[in-house]
């Protein structure tokens, strides 16, 4: 009774230990949940705080950029207004001088030209100062030629002064100066006669380079811009500018913000937009020049003024990422340590029960191994295959009775300790001993690859050579090759049966050839007598009789064609001539000549790609192959479109793939294997004539040449017949260049 109580107590103890592990795991999950929640809330709070901080910093940087661009715009507006005012004062002095000379009676050209030259020299921004008469001819000024004066009557700054007595200071569109060949901004003032009529203009030209020099002194960063535009949003000057002024001068800016600002008549504004000329996002400040129809714009690129912000953001995100990674890693390590502690406690509780169970399993395992070894020994001894175990030193360590019987040994024990060469006298397919060539068994012992062979032989102690089919596989131990297992069986009877089957097939082909040839004579007689019967009784036969006679003659003719095709089919492979190099380009020329009348009748388009390969094979059979495939493509053409056939090839190392592609009716996918069987047709005789042998003949030709044939395409779109052929051996006579027997 005491022993029973102790055993029950031990079982209960083990049961209790097994139940404690799940309760520990549940306790772990509940205890660790607050830690996970705290870490998640901490990271989320830090992320939100960092986002708010960076967003506020971004807005501050944008505000700074807007303030800086506004200040630069104000400075440039004052400077440019002053510069234009100086030019206007010079032009007004010229207007007064011309009016004064008119009052004295007559203009003195020499005096006036000297006056204009001196006034022009006063201001560096002016590159030309002159006066034009009422017809627009430039009469006075530095560089003016009296014999061939320039005419500006078609210019806006002339026509506006001529048509409007109160125009005041007029700005023209930027133009290329005729003399200096520099881009300039023309300005003009009106000249009047004493009676108030239009007498011409005084014009001054400001070089656009002058504006660019001023703009270049403004620090707008590597990607910032300073732009001078007119009231129509056309660009007059820009810094930085392309090498060629024509690339941007006169270009109309299409920014929606700029359009809205100028439409409502604002004189100054700030906005952010993408640059029309270069696609860069900038913060712009715009201001209209005082008393002039021009606007100055300063744009600071976000990628410039946000450089510091981006750097700070990267640093902040890096610090946050490192902190988050550290916090998560610490949490994970703590969780891992907690799990390990809990698992260790559970393992300590289960250790005693596992030790007891291990003893039981060990006893069971020993018994199972003994039973397995006995079954394995029984299988090896009764196996119908010869099985040999080979050590890493190529010596036989095991052989089953079947292996000994196949090789002629009285007992498997006689093979142990021998090398494979000594025990099997392994011969290769060419009859040489494996020591004189490449031995698959020794190679497997060296590289660990599985190998198979079916055309080699073994030779036992009696000298009897046994054709075998074998497989050799490596035996691995701790990552190295410890030996190999050789499994083989004799194939002598199979070789004899294959030879007998080949002989039977040859006899069957010869019989089919003779029978088909003999059947044609009665058919020709039936057809001839039916034709004579129709001619002799032509006037006595009614329509139904003539129709029956026609059926009989057509049936005899179809049977004759079918027998003729059967003869062709049986002739394939009867030639004993060796395969030779065949240039498919020459073959295609002959085929197209034979099919020429049919191609011309159907007005078909047959295209042969250049450079078809040279293959090895039977020239006549390959010509029949291409002729059948092209004729097939022409026969099954689509009724509503002209037939198109394309022949070409795709290269390879040892074989090439050729194709015959058409735009015919196509072949449904479910029938693509069926069409290559003999007498198989997809259409009735009334739709398409034929015997159902053509594609079977093609398949036989391709397979005789060691290739395969298949079809692709879509119904209603067309078909592509593809087949493979071996490339030419280029004159080398070898077994691979001979036709299969």
PDB file of C-alpha atoms in Angstrom, residues 412-533:
ATOM      1  CA  UNK A 412      28.253 -11.291 -50.822  1.00  0.00           C
ATOM      2  CA  UNK A 413      31.068 -11.763 -48.304  1.00  0.00           C
ATOM      3  CA  UNK A 414      33.472 -12.378 -51.224  1.00  0.00           C
ATOM      4  CA  UNK A 415      33.001  -8.742 -52.336  1.00  0.00           C
ATOM      5  CA  UNK A 416      33.827  -7.084 -49.018  1.00  0.00           C
ATOM      6  CA  UNK A 417      37.169  -5.250 -48.866  1.00  0.00           C
ATOM      7  CA  UNK A 418      37.555  -5.112 -52.668  1.00  0.00           C
ATOM      8  CA  UNK A 419      37.609  -1.805 -54.565  1.00  0.00           C
ATOM      9  CA  UNK A 420      34.813  -1.184 -57.047  1.00  0.00           C
ATOM     10  CA  UNK A 421      37.274  -1.681 -59.922  1.00  0.00           C
ATOM     11  CA  UNK A 422      38.366  -5.058 -58.517  1.00  0.00           C
ATOM     12  CA  UNK A 423      34.857  -6.257 -57.665  1.00  0.00           C
ATOM     13  CA  UNK A 424      32.913  -4.981 -60.694  1.00  0.00           C
ATOM     14  CA  UNK A 425      35.524  -4.352 -63.407  1.00  0.00           C
ATOM     15  CA  UNK A 426      33.351  -1.336 -64.295  1.00  0.00           C
ATOM     16  CA  UNK A 427      33.379  -0.605 -68.017  1.00  0.00           C
ATOM     17  CA  UNK A 428      32.168   2.646 -69.626  1.00  0.00           C
ATOM     18  CA  UNK A 429      29.820   2.940 -72.617  1.00  0.00           C
ATOM     19  CA  UNK A 430      32.793   2.887 -75.019  1.00  0.00           C
ATOM     20  CA  UNK A 431      34.002  -0.457 -73.567  1.00  0.00           C
ATOM     21  CA  UNK A 432      37.016   0.967 -71.713  1.00  0.00           C
ATOM     22  CA  UNK A 433      37.629   0.216 -68.059  1.00  0.00           C
ATOM     23  CA  UNK A 434      36.627   3.106 -65.805  1.00  0.00           C
ATOM     24  CA  UNK A 435      40.295   3.469 -64.815  1.00  0.00           C
ATOM     25  CA  UNK A 436      40.922   4.596 -68.412  1.00  0.00           C
ATOM     26  CA  UNK A 437      38.157   7.218 -68.434  1.00  0.00           C
ATOM     27  CA  UNK A 438      35.804   9.216 -66.225  1.00  0.00           C
ATOM     28  CA  UNK A 439      34.288   6.970 -63.537  1.00  0.00           C
ATOM     29  CA  UNK A 440      30.973   8.168 -62.095  1.00  0.00           C
ATOM     30  CA  UNK A 441      31.505   6.230 -58.845  1.00  0.00           C
ATOM     31  CA  UNK A 442      34.893   7.818 -58.115  1.00  0.00           C
ATOM     32  CA  UNK A 443      33.551  11.246 -59.080  1.00  0.00           C
ATOM     33  CA  UNK A 444      30.697  10.913 -56.560  1.00  0.00           C
ATOM     34  CA  UNK A 445      33.204   9.981 -53.835  1.00  0.00           C
ATOM     35  CA  UNK A 446      35.068  13.210 -54.693  1.00  0.00           C
ATOM     36  CA  UNK A 447      32.324  15.824 -55.204  1.00  0.00           C
ATOM     37  CA  UNK A 448      29.253  14.315 -53.516  1.00  0.00           C
ATOM     38  CA  UNK A 449      26.992  14.565 -56.584  1.00  0.00           C
ATOM     39  CA  UNK A 450      24.322  11.943 -57.386  1.00  0.00           C
ATOM     40  CA  UNK A 451      24.970  10.255 -60.757  1.00  0.00           C
ATOM     41  CA  UNK A 452      23.101   7.774 -62.949  1.00  0.00           C
ATOM     42  CA  UNK A 453      24.073   5.714 -66.003  1.00  0.00           C
ATOM     43  CA  UNK A 454      22.219   3.249 -68.218  1.00  0.00           C
ATOM     44  CA  UNK A 455      24.716   2.341 -70.964  1.00  0.00           C
ATOM     45  CA  UNK A 456      27.659   0.920 -68.981  1.00  0.00           C
ATOM     46  CA  UNK A 457      28.494  -2.606 -67.779  1.00  0.00           C
ATOM     47  CA  UNK A 458      29.987  -4.578 -64.861  1.00  0.00           C
ATOM     48  CA  UNK A 459      32.077  -7.736 -65.104  1.00  0.00           C
ATOM     49  CA  UNK A 460      32.292 -10.338 -62.337  1.00  0.00           C
ATOM     50  CA  UNK A 461      35.024 -12.877 -61.494  1.00  0.00           C
ATOM     51  CA  UNK A 462      33.816 -15.252 -64.227  1.00  0.00           C
ATOM     52  CA  UNK A 463      34.479 -12.673 -66.954  1.00  0.00           C
ATOM     53  CA  UNK A 464      30.784 -12.382 -67.947  1.00  0.00           C
ATOM     54  CA  UNK A 465      29.937  -8.802 -68.900  1.00  0.00           C
ATOM     55  CA  UNK A 466      26.576  -7.635 -67.502  1.00  0.00           C
ATOM     56  CA  UNK A 467      24.928  -4.474 -69.001  1.00  0.00           C
ATOM     57  CA  UNK A 468      23.597  -2.474 -66.057  1.00  0.00           C
ATOM     58  CA  UNK A 469      21.630   0.618 -65.163  1.00  0.00           C
ATOM     59  CA  UNK A 470      22.863   2.131 -61.905  1.00  0.00           C
ATOM     60  CA  UNK A 471      22.685   5.127 -59.579  1.00  0.00           C
ATOM     61  CA  UNK A 472      25.373   6.190 -57.126  1.00  0.00           C
ATOM     62  CA  UNK A 473      24.680   8.606 -54.242  1.00  0.00           C
ATOM     63  CA  UNK A 474      27.016   9.988 -51.553  1.00  0.00           C
ATOM     64  CA  UNK A 475      26.766   9.085 -47.851  1.00  0.00           C
ATOM     65  CA  UNK A 476      27.355  12.232 -45.788  1.00  0.00           C
ATOM     66  CA  UNK A 477      28.508  12.381 -42.156  1.00  0.00           C
ATOM     67  CA  UNK A 478      29.007  15.686 -40.345  1.00  0.00           C
ATOM     68  CA  UNK A 479      29.264  17.590 -43.599  1.00  0.00           C
ATOM     69  CA  UNK A 480      31.867  15.380 -45.283  1.00  0.00           C
ATOM     70  CA  UNK A 481      31.638  12.482 -47.747  1.00  0.00           C
ATOM     71  CA  UNK A 482      31.897   9.234 -45.757  1.00  0.00           C
ATOM     72  CA  UNK A 483      31.229   6.918 -48.694  1.00  0.00           C
ATOM     73  CA  UNK A 484      28.599   6.120 -51.317  1.00  0.00           C
ATOM     74  CA  UNK A 485      25.710   3.765 -52.017  1.00  0.00           C
ATOM     75  CA  UNK A 486      25.577   1.975 -55.401  1.00  0.00           C
ATOM     76  CA  UNK A 487      22.221   0.561 -56.581  1.00  0.00           C
ATOM     77  CA  UNK A 488      22.133  -1.343 -59.889  1.00  0.00           C
ATOM     78  CA  UNK A 489      20.240  -3.939 -61.882  1.00  0.00           C
ATOM     79  CA  UNK A 490      20.912  -5.857 -65.093  1.00  0.00           C
ATOM     80  CA  UNK A 491      19.325  -4.612 -68.304  1.00  0.00           C
ATOM     81  CA  UNK A 492      20.454  -7.348 -70.704  1.00  0.00           C
ATOM     82  CA  UNK A 493      16.912  -8.664 -71.213  1.00  0.00           C
ATOM     83  CA  UNK A 494      15.603  -5.115 -71.750  1.00  0.00           C
ATOM     84  CA  UNK A 495      18.247  -4.480 -74.427  1.00  0.00           C
ATOM     85  CA  UNK A 496      17.223  -7.691 -76.190  1.00  0.00           C
ATOM     86  CA  UNK A 497      13.529  -6.701 -76.017  1.00  0.00           C
ATOM     87  CA  UNK A 498      14.299  -3.210 -77.390  1.00  0.00           C
ATOM     88  CA  UNK A 499      16.198  -4.747 -80.316  1.00  0.00           C
ATOM     89  CA  UNK A 500      13.292  -7.106 -80.989  1.00  0.00           C
ATOM     90  CA  UNK A 501      10.818  -4.191 -80.800  1.00  0.00           C
ATOM     91  CA  UNK A 502      12.947  -2.174 -83.238  1.00  0.00           C
ATOM     92  CA  UNK A 503      13.028  -5.116 -85.652  1.00  0.00           C
ATOM     93  CA  UNK A 504       9.238  -5.535 -85.357  1.00  0.00           C
ATOM     94  CA  UNK A 505       8.703  -1.837 -86.061  1.00  0.00           C
ATOM     95  CA  UNK A 506      10.886  -2.068 -89.167  1.00  0.00           C
ATOM     96  CA  UNK A 507       8.875  -5.063 -90.417  1.00  0.00           C
ATOM     97  CA  UNK A 508       5.630  -3.216 -89.660  1.00  0.00           C
ATOM     98  CA  UNK A 509       6.786  -0.171 -91.613  1.00  0.00           C
ATOM     99  CA  UNK A 510       7.818  -2.345 -94.547  1.00  0.00           C
ATOM    100  CA  UNK A 511       4.435  -4.085 -94.465  1.00  0.00           C
ATOM    101  CA  UNK A 512       2.581  -0.754 -94.347  1.00  0.00           C
ATOM    102  CA  UNK A 513       4.647   0.496 -97.263  1.00  0.00           C
ATOM    103  CA  UNK A 514       3.922  -2.616 -99.358  1.00  0.00           C
ATOM    104  CA  UNK A 515       0.227  -2.705 -98.407  1.00  0.00           C
ATOM    105  CA  UNK A 516      -0.251   0.986 -99.170  1.00  0.00           C
ATOM    106  CA  UNK A 517       1.496   0.591-102.529  1.00  0.00           C
ATOM    107  CA  UNK A 518      -0.656  -2.429-103.478  1.00  0.00           C
ATOM    108  CA  UNK A 519      -3.907  -0.711-102.461  1.00  0.00           C
ATOM    109  CA  UNK A 520      -3.444   2.142-104.913  1.00  0.00           C
ATOM    110  CA  UNK A 521      -3.915  -0.069-108.020  1.00  0.00           C
ATOM    111  CA  UNK A 522      -7.517  -1.186-107.175  1.00  0.00           C
ATOM    112  CA  UNK A 523      -8.395   2.394-106.260  1.00  0.00           C
ATOM    113  CA  UNK A 524      -7.126   3.696-109.585  1.00  0.00           C
ATOM    114  CA  UNK A 525      -9.185   0.987-111.335  1.00  0.00           C
ATOM    115  CA  UNK A 526     -12.342   1.958-109.387  1.00  0.00           C
ATOM    116  CA  UNK A 527     -11.826   5.629-110.228  1.00  0.00           C
ATOM    117  CA  UNK A 528     -11.179   4.864-113.929  1.00  0.00           C
ATOM    118  CA  UNK A 529     -14.237   2.627-114.357  1.00  0.00           C
ATOM    119  CA  UNK A 530     -16.489   5.111-112.526  1.00  0.00           C
ATOM    120  CA  UNK A 531     -15.273   7.825-114.901  1.00  0.00           C
ATOM    121  CA  UNK A 532     -15.877   5.558-117.971  1.00  0.00           C
ATOM    122  CA  UNK A 533     -19.345   4.711-116.613  1.00  0.00           C
TER     123      UNK A 533
END
